[in-house]
Amino acid sequence: MNNQTKKTIYIIGHRNPDTDSVVSAAAYARLKQSLGKTEYIAVRGGKVSPQTEYIFNRFKVPVPQYIPDMIPKVAYYMHPVRYQVIGDTSLWHGVAKMEETNIKILPVVNADGTYCSLLHYNAFAKNILNVMNPETATVFSTNIRLITETLSAQQLLAFNTEELFKCVIIVVADSFETFKKTLSLHTPENAVVVTSDRLDIQEYCIESGVRALVLSSGTTMDKKLRHKAEEKKVSVLISPYRSAETAMLVMYSAPVSTMADLEIKPVLLSDTIRKIRPLLQESISRSLPVVGDNNKLVGIISESDLLQDANVEIILVDHNELSQAAEGIENYAIREVVDHHRLGNLTTKDPIMFINRPVGATATIIVSLYRQNRVAIPKEIASILLSAILADTLVLQSATTTEEDRNTAEYLSNITNLDIQQLGRDIITAASRIGGRNAGEVVHQDMKEYTEAGCVFTVSQIEVDTPAEILSRQKEFLNELDIECRARKALFSAMMVTDITKLTSHLLIVGKPSFLQHIEFPRQCEGIYFLNDIVSRKKQLLPLLVEQIEQIEGG
């Protein structure tokens, strides 16, 4: 069943997404969907920045769904429910459904679709044997409608057909006097008597007010007795089966909800595989029902599902290093990478489409894919793509900007009728608003983790129209970087504060003294350095930091 489940392909940027990352995911998913591939969905691995939020709100494009991590969860391995029954279905029809479809478990739900119980052969056998045990006075719940459906009986008279009652079956095989003693041991309103053409038994049952009289082997009833039964409100059914077969089938008329396993509790879509493994091992059927919102049944997960590939696959945009990807991403097949950064340590089991080009923004590559596939770019998507290019290239002023970025921006400007410079000022202004935001939020807004020469380090970046506010709160930001550095056991943690008006940056950095003492940038004060004419983390700052690390480690 899992092999027949259609894969969902998540298009996702890095775990601390900037504007280019989120926009590229959203725009690429829209391209795939335009090509008829509805299984492609844009998601994001972190909180959006004020700049990104501003862009999506301004152009009325939904922000991709937030997925905090890709740790294996029930939702990624379960299969949708193919068969289920309402709780008031007869056990006979429930078991028949299992036989017909060759399934070993059958979820039982309430009328509103909420989970009730799970029918499997172990539960069925246990419960039906309890009912059939001649040494116990076990009764079971049923109603006239269910008995009629199970027997395929002809109703002569039927009263209160939906009312459940505690049924006891009496098959008449003894003398009249013995039968009278047997019936006296039970409450007549709960008795279903199976007989054939014995008029004395029929009349006595009617006078006693039994719940139902079932005439086996197609036996009919005398009209005078039928009139009496109608007055006494005794249901009368004609069964096409012999008495023994009729009695057995009446037992199978119990609602499936009363015969299913009530001990098996459902798991949630968001539960981790690690959490549910012990529950699967404890389940007799090695399967568990899966519920979503309001306890609605959505699927089944079994131990065999965990041996299959997940029903989710991945496309990475704007990154290709696992250290920057959503946690747990290595558990899934990566189908594509669309990026403009250096190559990291990503490995895949199978060959994939890998697009990596030296341009200023991943959004530039996404535009080329629209044009390559001859798909018109919707105006709102063109607007956010233009915004992403301007954000990632500091309005086409960054050292990473290429002629292709400029041409693409001009192309999108024509489609959207947006002025490049004015839009650039708007989105940079949105990015530089840090008033009221705590240092941790700003540091994590666009933070990337790198590994070089066996050393882990992080570099965040924020663009502002003036660095004054951040520098006035330098102790707060340096303290946050220190927390990050110690938590990751990193060589250092840094934040690049880029002044988009002067095209310069300040570097706030905390780390091991053995590294910090070798930094050659002009030092302004403890933990803060000035970076003249450096505005690109990827193309300018990172190569300098990597070179420094290699020299120290090599030494």
CSV table of N, CA and C in Angstrom, one decimal, residues 384-538:
chain,number,residue,atom,x,y,z
A,384,ILE,N,7.9,39.0,-6.4
A,384,ILE,CA,8.8,38.5,-5.2
A,384,ILE,C,10.1,38.0,-5.7
A,385,LEU,N,10.2,37.5,-7.0
A,385,LEU,CA,11.5,37.1,-7.5
A,385,LEU,C,12.4,38.3,-7.7
A,386,LEU,N,11.9,39.4,-8.2
A,386,LEU,CA,12.6,40.6,-8.3
A,386,LEU,C,13.1,41.1,-7.0
A,387,SER,N,12.2,41.0,-6.0
A,387,SER,CA,12.6,41.4,-4.6
A,387,SER,C,13.7,40.6,-4.1
A,388,ALA,N,13.7,39.3,-4.3
A,388,ALA,CA,14.7,38.4,-3.8
A,388,ALA,C,16.1,38.7,-4.4
A,389,ILE,N,16.1,39.0,-5.7
A,389,ILE,CA,17.3,39.3,-6.4
A,389,ILE,C,17.9,40.6,-5.8
A,390,LEU,N,17.1,41.6,-5.6
A,390,LEU,CA,17.5,42.9,-5.1
A,390,LEU,C,18.0,42.7,-3.6
A,391,ALA,N,17.3,41.8,-2.9
A,391,ALA,CA,17.7,41.6,-1.5
A,391,ALA,C,19.0,40.9,-1.4
A,392,ASP,N,19.3,39.9,-2.2
A,392,ASP,CA,20.5,39.1,-2.1
A,392,ASP,C,21.7,39.8,-2.8
A,393,THR,N,21.5,40.8,-3.6
A,393,THR,CA,22.6,41.5,-4.2
A,393,THR,C,22.7,42.9,-3.8
A,394,LEU,N,22.0,43.3,-2.6
A,394,LEU,CA,22.1,44.7,-2.1
A,394,LEU,C,21.7,45.6,-3.3
A,395,VAL,N,20.6,45.4,-3.9
A,395,VAL,CA,20.1,46.2,-5.0
A,395,VAL,C,21.1,46.3,-6.1
A,396,LEU,N,21.7,45.1,-6.5
A,396,LEU,CA,22.6,44.9,-7.6
A,396,LEU,C,24.0,45.6,-7.4
A,397,GLN,N,24.3,45.8,-6.1
A,397,GLN,CA,25.6,46.5,-5.8
A,397,GLN,C,26.6,45.6,-5.1
A,398,SER,N,26.2,44.4,-4.7
A,398,SER,CA,27.1,43.4,-4.1
A,398,SER,C,28.1,42.9,-5.1
A,399,ALA,N,29.2,42.4,-4.6
A,399,ALA,CA,30.3,41.9,-5.4
A,399,ALA,C,29.9,40.6,-6.1
A,400,THR,N,28.8,40.0,-5.6
A,400,THR,CA,28.3,38.7,-6.2
A,400,THR,C,27.4,39.0,-7.4
A,401,THR,N,27.0,40.3,-7.6
A,401,THR,CA,26.1,40.6,-8.7
A,401,THR,C,26.8,40.3,-10.1
A,402,THR,N,26.0,39.6,-11.0
A,402,THR,CA,26.5,39.3,-12.3
A,402,THR,C,25.6,40.1,-13.3
A,403,GLU,N,26.1,40.0,-14.6
A,403,GLU,CA,25.3,40.6,-15.6
A,403,GLU,C,24.0,39.9,-15.8
A,404,GLU,N,24.0,38.6,-15.5
A,404,GLU,CA,22.7,37.9,-15.6
A,404,GLU,C,21.7,38.3,-14.6
A,405,ASP,N,22.2,38.7,-13.4
A,405,ASP,CA,21.3,39.2,-12.3
A,405,ASP,C,20.7,40.5,-12.8
A,406,ARG,N,21.5,41.4,-13.4
A,406,ARG,CA,21.0,42.7,-13.8
A,406,ARG,C,20.0,42.5,-14.9
A,407,ASN,N,20.3,41.7,-15.9
A,407,ASN,CA,19.4,41.4,-17.0
A,407,ASN,C,18.1,40.8,-16.5
A,408,THR,N,18.2,39.9,-15.6
A,408,THR,CA,17.0,39.3,-15.0
A,408,THR,C,16.1,40.3,-14.3
A,409,ALA,N,16.8,41.1,-13.5
A,409,ALA,CA,16.1,42.1,-12.7
A,409,ALA,C,15.3,43.1,-13.7
A,410,GLU,N,16.0,43.4,-14.8
A,410,GLU,CA,15.3,44.3,-15.7
A,410,GLU,C,14.1,43.6,-16.4
A,411,TYR,N,14.3,42.4,-16.7
A,411,TYR,CA,13.2,41.6,-17.3
A,411,TYR,C,12.0,41.5,-16.4
A,412,LEU,N,12.3,41.3,-15.1
A,412,LEU,CA,11.2,41.2,-14.1
A,412,LEU,C,10.6,42.6,-13.8
A,413,SER,N,11.4,43.6,-13.9
A,413,SER,CA,10.9,45.0,-13.7
A,413,SER,C,9.9,45.3,-14.8
A,414,ASN,N,10.2,44.8,-16.1
A,414,ASN,CA,9.2,45.1,-17.2
A,414,ASN,C,7.9,44.3,-17.0
A,415,ILE,N,8.0,43.1,-16.5
A,415,ILE,CA,6.8,42.3,-16.2
A,415,ILE,C,5.9,43.0,-15.2
A,416,THR,N,6.6,43.4,-14.1
A,416,THR,CA,5.8,43.9,-12.9
A,416,THR,C,5.5,45.4,-12.9
A,417,ASN,N,6.3,46.2,-13.8
A,417,ASN,CA,6.2,47.6,-13.8
A,417,ASN,C,6.6,48.2,-12.5
A,418,LEU,N,7.6,47.5,-11.8
A,418,LEU,CA,8.2,48.0,-10.6
A,418,LEU,C,9.5,48.7,-10.9
A,419,ASP,N,9.8,49.8,-10.2
A,419,ASP,CA,11.0,50.5,-10.3
A,419,ASP,C,12.1,49.8,-9.4
A,420,ILE,N,13.2,49.4,-10.0
A,420,ILE,CA,14.2,48.7,-9.3
A,420,ILE,C,14.7,49.4,-8.1
A,421,GLN,N,15.1,50.7,-8.3
A,421,GLN,CA,15.7,51.4,-7.2
A,421,GLN,C,14.7,51.6,-6.0
A,422,GLN,N,13.5,52.0,-6.4
A,422,GLN,CA,12.5,52.3,-5.4
A,422,GLN,C,12.2,51.0,-4.6
A,423,LEU,N,12.0,49.9,-5.3
A,423,LEU,CA,11.7,48.6,-4.7
A,423,LEU,C,12.8,48.2,-3.8
A,424,GLY,N,14.1,48.4,-4.3
A,424,GLY,CA,15.2,48.1,-3.5
A,424,GLY,C,15.3,48.8,-2.2
A,425,ARG,N,15.0,50.1,-2.3
A,425,ARG,CA,15.0,50.9,-1.0
A,425,ARG,C,13.9,50.4,-0.1
A,426,ASP,N,12.8,50.0,-0.6
A,426,ASP,CA,11.7,49.5,0.3
A,426,ASP,C,12.1,48.3,1.0
A,427,ILE,N,12.7,47.3,0.3
A,427,ILE,CA,12.9,46.0,0.9
A,427,ILE,C,14.2,46.1,1.8
A,428,ILE,N,15.1,47.0,1.5
A,428,ILE,CA,16.3,47.1,2.4
A,428,ILE,C,15.8,47.8,3.7
A,429,THR,N,14.9,48.8,3.6
A,429,THR,CA,14.4,49.4,4.8
A,429,THR,C,13.7,48.4,5.6
A,430,ALA,N,12.9,47.5,5.0
A,430,ALA,CA,12.2,46.5,5.8
A,430,ALA,C,13.1,45.6,6.5
A,431,ALA,N,14.3,45.3,5.9
A,431,ALA,CA,15.3,44.4,6.5
A,431,ALA,C,16.0,45.0,7.6
A,432,SER,N,16.1,46.4,7.6
A,432,SER,CA,17.0,47.0,8.6
A,432,SER,C,16.2,47.4,9.9
A,433,ARG,N,14.9,47.0,10.0
A,433,ARG,CA,14.1,47.3,11.1
A,433,ARG,C,14.4,46.3,12.2
A,434,ILE,N,15.2,46.7,13.2
A,434,ILE,CA,15.4,45.8,14.3
A,434,ILE,C,14.9,46.3,15.7
A,435,GLY,N,14.3,47.5,15.6
A,435,GLY,CA,13.7,48.0,16.9
A,435,GLY,C,12.7,47.1,17.5
A,436,GLY,N,12.9,46.8,18.8
A,436,GLY,CA,12.0,45.9,19.5
A,436,GLY,C,12.3,44.4,19.3
A,437,ARG,N,13.3,44.1,18.5
A,437,ARG,CA,13.6,42.7,18.3
A,437,ARG,C,14.8,42.3,19.2
A,438,ASN,N,14.8,41.2,19.8
A,438,ASN,CA,15.9,40.8,20.7
A,438,ASN,C,17.1,40.3,19.9
A,439,ALA,N,18.2,40.3,20.5
A,439,ALA,CA,19.5,40.0,19.8
A,439,ALA,C,19.4,38.5,19.2
A,440,GLY,N,18.8,37.6,20.0
A,440,GLY,CA,18.8,36.2,19.5
A,440,GLY,C,18.1,36.1,18.2
A,441,GLU,N,16.9,36.8,18.1
A,441,GLU,CA,16.2,36.7,16.9
A,441,GLU,C,16.9,37.3,15.7
A,442,VAL,N,17.7,38.4,15.9
A,442,VAL,CA,18.4,39.0,14.8
A,442,VAL,C,19.6,38.1,14.4
A,443,VAL,N,20.3,37.5,15.4
A,443,VAL,CA,21.4,36.7,15.1
A,443,VAL,C,21.0,35.4,14.3
A,444,HIS,N,19.8,34.9,14.6
A,444,HIS,CA,19.4,33.6,14.0
A,444,HIS,C,18.6,33.9,12.7
A,445,GLN,N,18.3,35.2,12.4
A,445,GLN,CA,17.5,35.5,11.2
A,445,GLN,C,18.1,35.0,9.9
A,446,ASP,N,19.4,35.1,9.7
A,446,ASP,CA,20.1,34.6,8.5
A,446,ASP,C,21.4,34.1,8.9
A,447,MET,N,21.4,33.1,9.7
A,447,MET,CA,22.6,32.4,10.2
A,447,MET,C,22.9,31.2,9.5
A,448,LYS,N,24.2,31.0,9.1
A,448,LYS,CA,24.6,29.8,8.4
A,448,LYS,C,25.7,29.1,9.1
A,449,GLU,N,25.7,27.8,9.1
A,449,GLU,CA,26.8,27.1,9.8
A,449,GLU,C,27.7,26.5,8.7
A,450,TYR,N,29.0,26.5,8.9
A,450,TYR,CA,29.9,26.0,8.0
A,450,TYR,C,30.9,25.1,8.7
A,451,THR,N,31.5,24.2,8.0
A,451,THR,CA,32.5,23.3,8.5
A,451,THR,C,33.7,23.4,7.5
A,452,GLU,N,34.9,23.7,8.1
A,452,GLU,CA,36.1,23.9,7.3
A,452,GLU,C,37.2,23.3,8.1
A,453,ALA,N,38.0,22.5,7.5
A,453,ALA,CA,39.2,21.9,8.1
A,453,ALA,C,38.9,21.3,9.5
A,454,GLY,N,37.7,20.7,9.5
A,454,GLY,CA,37.2,20.0,10.8
A,454,GLY,C,36.7,21.0,11.8
A,455,CYS,N,36.6,22.3,11.5
A,455,CYS,CA,36.1,23.3,12.4
A,455,CYS,C,34.7,23.8,12.0
A,456,VAL,N,33.9,23.9,13.0
A,456,VAL,CA,32.5,24.4,12.8
A,456,VAL,C,32.5,25.9,13.2
A,457,PHE,N,31.8,26.7,12.4
A,457,PHE,CA,31.6,28.1,12.7
A,457,PHE,C,30.4,28.6,12.1
A,458,THR,N,29.9,29.7,12.6
A,458,THR,CA,28.6,30.3,12.1
A,458,THR,C,28.9,31.7,11.7
A,459,VAL,N,28.2,32.1,10.6
A,459,VAL,CA,28.2,33.5,10.2
A,459,VAL,C,26.8,34.0,9.9
A,460,SER,N,26.3,35.0,10.6
A,460,SER,CA,25.0,35.6,10.4
A,460,SER,C,25.2,36.9,9.6
A,461,GLN,N,24.2,37.4,8.9
A,461,GLN,CA,24.3,38.6,8.2
A,461,GLN,C,23.0,39.4,8.3
A,462,ILE,N,23.1,40.7,8.5
A,462,ILE,CA,21.9,41.6,8.4
A,462,ILE,C,22.3,42.9,7.7
A,463,GLU,N,21.4,43.3,6.8
A,463,GLU,CA,21.7,44.6,6.1
A,463,GLU,C,20.9,45.7,6.8
A,464,VAL,N,21.5,46.8,7.0
A,464,VAL,CA,20.9,47.9,7.7
A,464,VAL,C,21.2,49.2,7.0
A,465,ASP,N,20.4,50.3,7.2
A,465,ASP,CA,20.8,51.5,6.6
A,465,ASP,C,21.7,52.3,7.4
A,466,THR,N,21.8,51.9,8.7
A,466,THR,CA,22.9,52.4,9.6
A,466,THR,C,23.1,51.4,10.7
A,467,PRO,N,24.4,51.1,11.0
A,467,PRO,CA,24.7,50.1,12.0
A,467,PRO,C,24.7,50.7,13.4
A,468,ALA,N,24.2,51.9,13.6
A,468,ALA,CA,24.3,52.6,14.9
A,468,ALA,C,23.6,51.8,16.0
A,469,GLU,N,22.3,51.4,15.7
A,469,GLU,CA,21.5,50.7,16.7
A,469,GLU,C,22.2,49.4,17.2
A,470,ILE,N,22.7,48.6,16.3
A,470,ILE,CA,23.3,47.3,16.6
A,470,ILE,C,24.6,47.6,17.4
A,471,LEU,N,25.4,48.6,17.0
A,471,LEU,CA,26.6,48.9,17.7
A,471,LEU,C,26.3,49.4,19.1
A,472,SER,N,25.2,50.1,19.3
A,472,SER,CA,24.9,50.6,20.6
A,472,SER,C,24.4,49.5,21.5
A,473,ARG,N,24.1,48.3,20.9
A,473,ARG,CA,23.6,47.2,21.7
A,473,ARG,C,24.7,46.0,21.6
A,474,GLN,N,26.0,46.4,21.4
A,474,GLN,CA,27.0,45.4,21.1
A,474,GLN,C,27.1,44.4,22.1
A,475,LYS,N,27.0,44.7,23.4
A,475,LYS,CA,27.2,43.7,24.5
A,475,LYS,C,26.1,42.6,24.4
A,476,GLU,N,24.9,43.1,24.1
A,476,GLU,CA,23.7,42.1,23.9
A,476,GLU,C,24.0,41.2,22.8
A,477,PHE,N,24.5,41.7,21.6
A,477,PHE,CA,24.7,40.8,20.5
A,477,PHE,C,25.9,39.9,20.7
A,478,LEU,N,27.0,40.4,21.3
A,478,LEU,CA,28.1,39.6,21.5
A,478,LEU,C,27.8,38.5,22.5
A,479,ASN,N,27.0,38.8,23.5
A,479,ASN,CA,26.6,37.7,24.4
A,479,ASN,C,25.8,36.6,23.7
A,480,GLU,N,24.9,37.0,22.8
A,480,GLU,CA,24.1,36.0,22.0
A,480,GLU,C,25.0,35.2,21.2
A,481,LEU,N,26.0,35.8,20.5
A,481,LEU,CA,27.0,35.1,19.7
A,481,LEU,C,27.8,34.1,20.6
A,482,ASP,N,28.1,34.5,21.8
A,482,ASP,CA,28.9,33.7,22.7
A,482,ASP,C,28.0,32.4,23.1
A,483,ILE,N,26.8,32.6,23.3
A,483,ILE,CA,25.9,31.5,23.6
A,483,ILE,C,25.8,30.5,22.4
A,484,GLU,N,25.7,31.1,21.2
A,484,GLU,CA,25.6,30.2,20.0
A,484,GLU,C,26.9,29.5,19.8
A,485,CYS,N,28.0,30.1,20.1
A,485,CYS,CA,29.4,29.5,19.9
A,485,CYS,C,29.6,28.3,20.8
A,486,ARG,N,29.2,28.5,22.1
A,486,ARG,CA,29.4,27.5,23.1
A,486,ARG,C,28.4,26.3,22.8
A,487,ALA,N,27.2,26.6,22.4
A,487,ALA,CA,26.2,25.6,22.2
A,487,ALA,C,26.6,24.7,21.1
A,488,ARG,N,27.3,25.2,20.0
A,488,ARG,CA,27.7,24.4,18.9
A,488,ARG,C,29.1,23.9,19.0
A,489,LYS,N,29.8,24.3,20.1
A,489,LYS,CA,31.2,24.0,20.3
A,489,LYS,C,32.0,24.4,19.0
A,490,ALA,N,31.7,25.6,18.6
A,490,ALA,CA,32.2,26.2,17.4
A,490,ALA,C,33.6,26.8,17.6
A,491,LEU,N,34.3,27.0,16.5
A,491,LEU,CA,35.5,27.8,16.5
A,491,LEU,C,35.2,29.2,16.8
A,492,PHE,N,34.2,29.7,16.1
A,492,PHE,CA,33.7,31.1,16.4
A,492,PHE,C,32.3,31.2,15.9
A,493,SER,N,31.6,32.3,16.3
A,493,SER,CA,30.3,32.7,15.8
A,493,SER,C,30.4,34.2,15.5
A,494,ALA,N,29.9,34.5,14.3
A,494,ALA,CA,30.1,35.9,13.9
A,494,ALA,C,28.8,36.5,13.3
A,495,MET,N,28.6,37.8,13.3
A,495,MET,CA,27.5,38.4,12.7
A,495,MET,C,28.0,39.6,11.8
A,496,MET,N,27.7,39.6,10.6
A,496,MET,CA,28.1,40.6,9.6
A,496,MET,C,27.0,41.6,9.5
A,497,VAL,N,27.3,42.9,9.9
A,497,VAL,CA,26.3,44.0,9.9
A,497,VAL,C,26.7,44.9,8.7
A,498,THR,N,25.9,44.8,7.6
A,498,THR,CA,26.3,45.4,6.4
A,498,THR,C,25.5,46.8,6.3
A,499,ASP,N,26.2,47.8,6.1
A,499,ASP,CA,25.7,49.2,5.9
A,499,ASP,C,25.4,49.4,4.4
A,500,ILE,N,24.1,49.3,4.0
A,500,ILE,CA,23.8,49.3,2.6
A,500,ILE,C,23.9,50.7,2.0
A,501,THR,N,24.1,51.7,2.8
A,501,THR,CA,24.2,53.1,2.3
A,501,THR,C,25.7,53.4,1.9
A,502,LYS,N,26.6,52.8,2.7
A,502,LYS,CA,28.1,53.1,2.6
A,502,LYS,C,28.8,51.8,1.9
A,503,LEU,N,28.1,50.7,1.8
A,503,LEU,CA,28.6,49.5,1.3
A,503,LEU,C,29.9,49.1,2.0
A,504,THR,N,29.7,49.1,3.3
A,504,THR,CA,30.8,48.6,4.3
A,504,THR,C,30.1,47.7,5.3
A,505,SER,N,30.9,47.0,6.1
A,505,SER,CA,30.3,46.1,7.1
A,505,SER,C,31.1,46.2,8.4
A,506,HIS,N,30.4,45.8,9.5
A,506,HIS,CA,31.1,45.6,10.8
A,506,HIS,C,30.9,44.1,11.1
A,507,LEU,N,32.0,43.5,11.7
A,507,LEU,CA,31.9,42.1,12.1
A,507,LEU,C,32.0,42.0,13.6
A,508,LEU,N,30.9,41.4,14.1
A,508,LEU,CA,30.8,41.1,15.6
A,508,LEU,C,31.2,39.6,15.7
A,509,ILE,N,32.2,39.3,16.5
A,509,ILE,CA,32.6,37.9,16.5
A,509,ILE,C,33.0,37.5,17.9
A,510,VAL,N,32.7,36.3,18.3
A,510,VAL,CA,33.1,35.6,19.5
A,510,VAL,C,33.6,34.3,19.2
A,511,GLY,N,34.7,33.9,19.8
A,511,GLY,CA,35.2,32.5,19.5
A,511,GLY,C,36.5,32.2,20.4
A,512,LYS,N,37.2,31.2,19.9
A,512,LYS,CA,38.4,30.7,20.6
A,512,LYS,C,39.5,31.7,20.4
A,513,PRO,N,40.2,32.1,21.5
A,513,PRO,CA,41.3,33.1,21.4
A,513,PRO,C,42.3,32.7,20.4
A,514,SER,N,42.6,31.4,20.2
A,514,SER,CA,43.6,30.9,19.3
A,514,SER,C,43.3,31.3,17.8
A,515,PHE,N,42.0,31.5,17.5
A,515,PHE,CA,41.6,32.0,16.2
A,515,PHE,C,41.5,33.5,16.2
A,516,LEU,N,40.9,34.1,17.2
A,516,LEU,CA,40.6,35.6,17.2
A,516,LEU,C,41.9,36.4,17.1
A,517,GLN,N,43.0,35.9,17.7
A,517,GLN,CA,44.2,36.6,17.7
A,517,GLN,C,44.9,36.8,16.4
A,518,HIS,N,44.4,36.0,15.4
A,518,HIS,CA,44.9,36.0,14.1
A,518,HIS,C,44.1,36.9,13.1
A,519,ILE,N,42.9,37.4,13.6
A,519,ILE,CA,42.1,38.2,12.7
A,519,ILE,C,42.8,39.5,12.3
A,520,GLU,N,42.9,39.8,11.0
A,520,GLU,CA,43.6,40.9,10.5
A,520,GLU,C,42.8,42.1,10.1
A,521,PHE,N,41.5,42.0,10.3
A,521,PHE,CA,40.6,43.2,10.0
A,521,PHE,C,40.9,44.3,11.1
A,522,PRO,N,40.7,45.5,10.7
A,522,PRO,CA,40.8,46.6,11.6
A,522,PRO,C,39.9,46.5,12.8
A,523,ARG,N,40.4,46.5,14.0
A,523,ARG,CA,39.7,46.2,15.2
A,523,ARG,C,39.2,47.6,15.8
A,524,GLN,N,37.9,47.6,16.1
A,524,GLN,CA,37.3,48.9,16.6
A,524,GLN,C,37.2,48.8,18.1
A,525,CYS,N,36.8,47.7,18.6
A,525,CYS,CA,36.8,47.4,20.1
A,525,CYS,C,36.7,45.9,20.3
A,526,GLU,N,36.6,45.5,21.5
A,526,GLU,CA,36.6,44.1,21.8
A,526,GLU,C,35.4,43.4,21.1
A,527,GLY,N,35.8,42.4,20.2
A,527,GLY,CA,34.8,41.6,19.5
A,527,GLY,C,34.2,42.3,18.3
A,528,ILE,N,34.6,43.5,17.9
A,528,ILE,CA,34.1,44.2,16.7
A,528,ILE,C,35.2,44.7,15.8
A,529,TYR,N,35.0,44.3,14.5
A,529,TYR,CA,36.0,44.7,13.5
A,529,TYR,C,35.3,45.4,12.3
A,530,PHE,N,36.1,46.2,11.6
A,530,PHE,CA,35.5,47.0,10.5
A,530,PHE,C,35.9,46.3,9.2
A,531,LEU,N,34.9,46.1,8.3
A,531,LEU,CA,35.2,45.5,7.0
A,531,LEU,C,35.0,46.5,5.9
A,532,ASN,N,36.0,47.1,5.4
A,532,ASN,CA,35.8,48.2,4.4
A,532,ASN,C,35.6,47.5,3.0
A,533,ASP,N,34.5,48.0,2.4
A,533,ASP,CA,34.2,47.5,1.0
A,533,ASP,C,33.8,46.0,1.0
A,534,ILE,N,33.5,45.5,2.1
A,534,ILE,CA,33.0,44.0,2.1
A,534,ILE,C,31.6,44.0,2.5
A,535,VAL,N,30.8,43.5,1.5
A,535,VAL,CA,29.3,43.4,1.8
A,535,VAL,C,28.8,42.0,1.5
A,536,SER,N,29.6,41.2,0.9
A,536,SER,CA,29.1,39.8,0.5
A,536,SER,C,29.7,38.8,1.5
A,537,ARG,N,28.8,38.1,2.2
A,537,ARG,CA,29.3,37.0,3.1
A,537,ARG,C,29.9,35.9,2.3
A,538,LYS,N,29.2,35.5,1.2
A,538,LYS,CA,29.6,34.4,0.4
A,538,LYS,C,30.9,34.6,-0.4
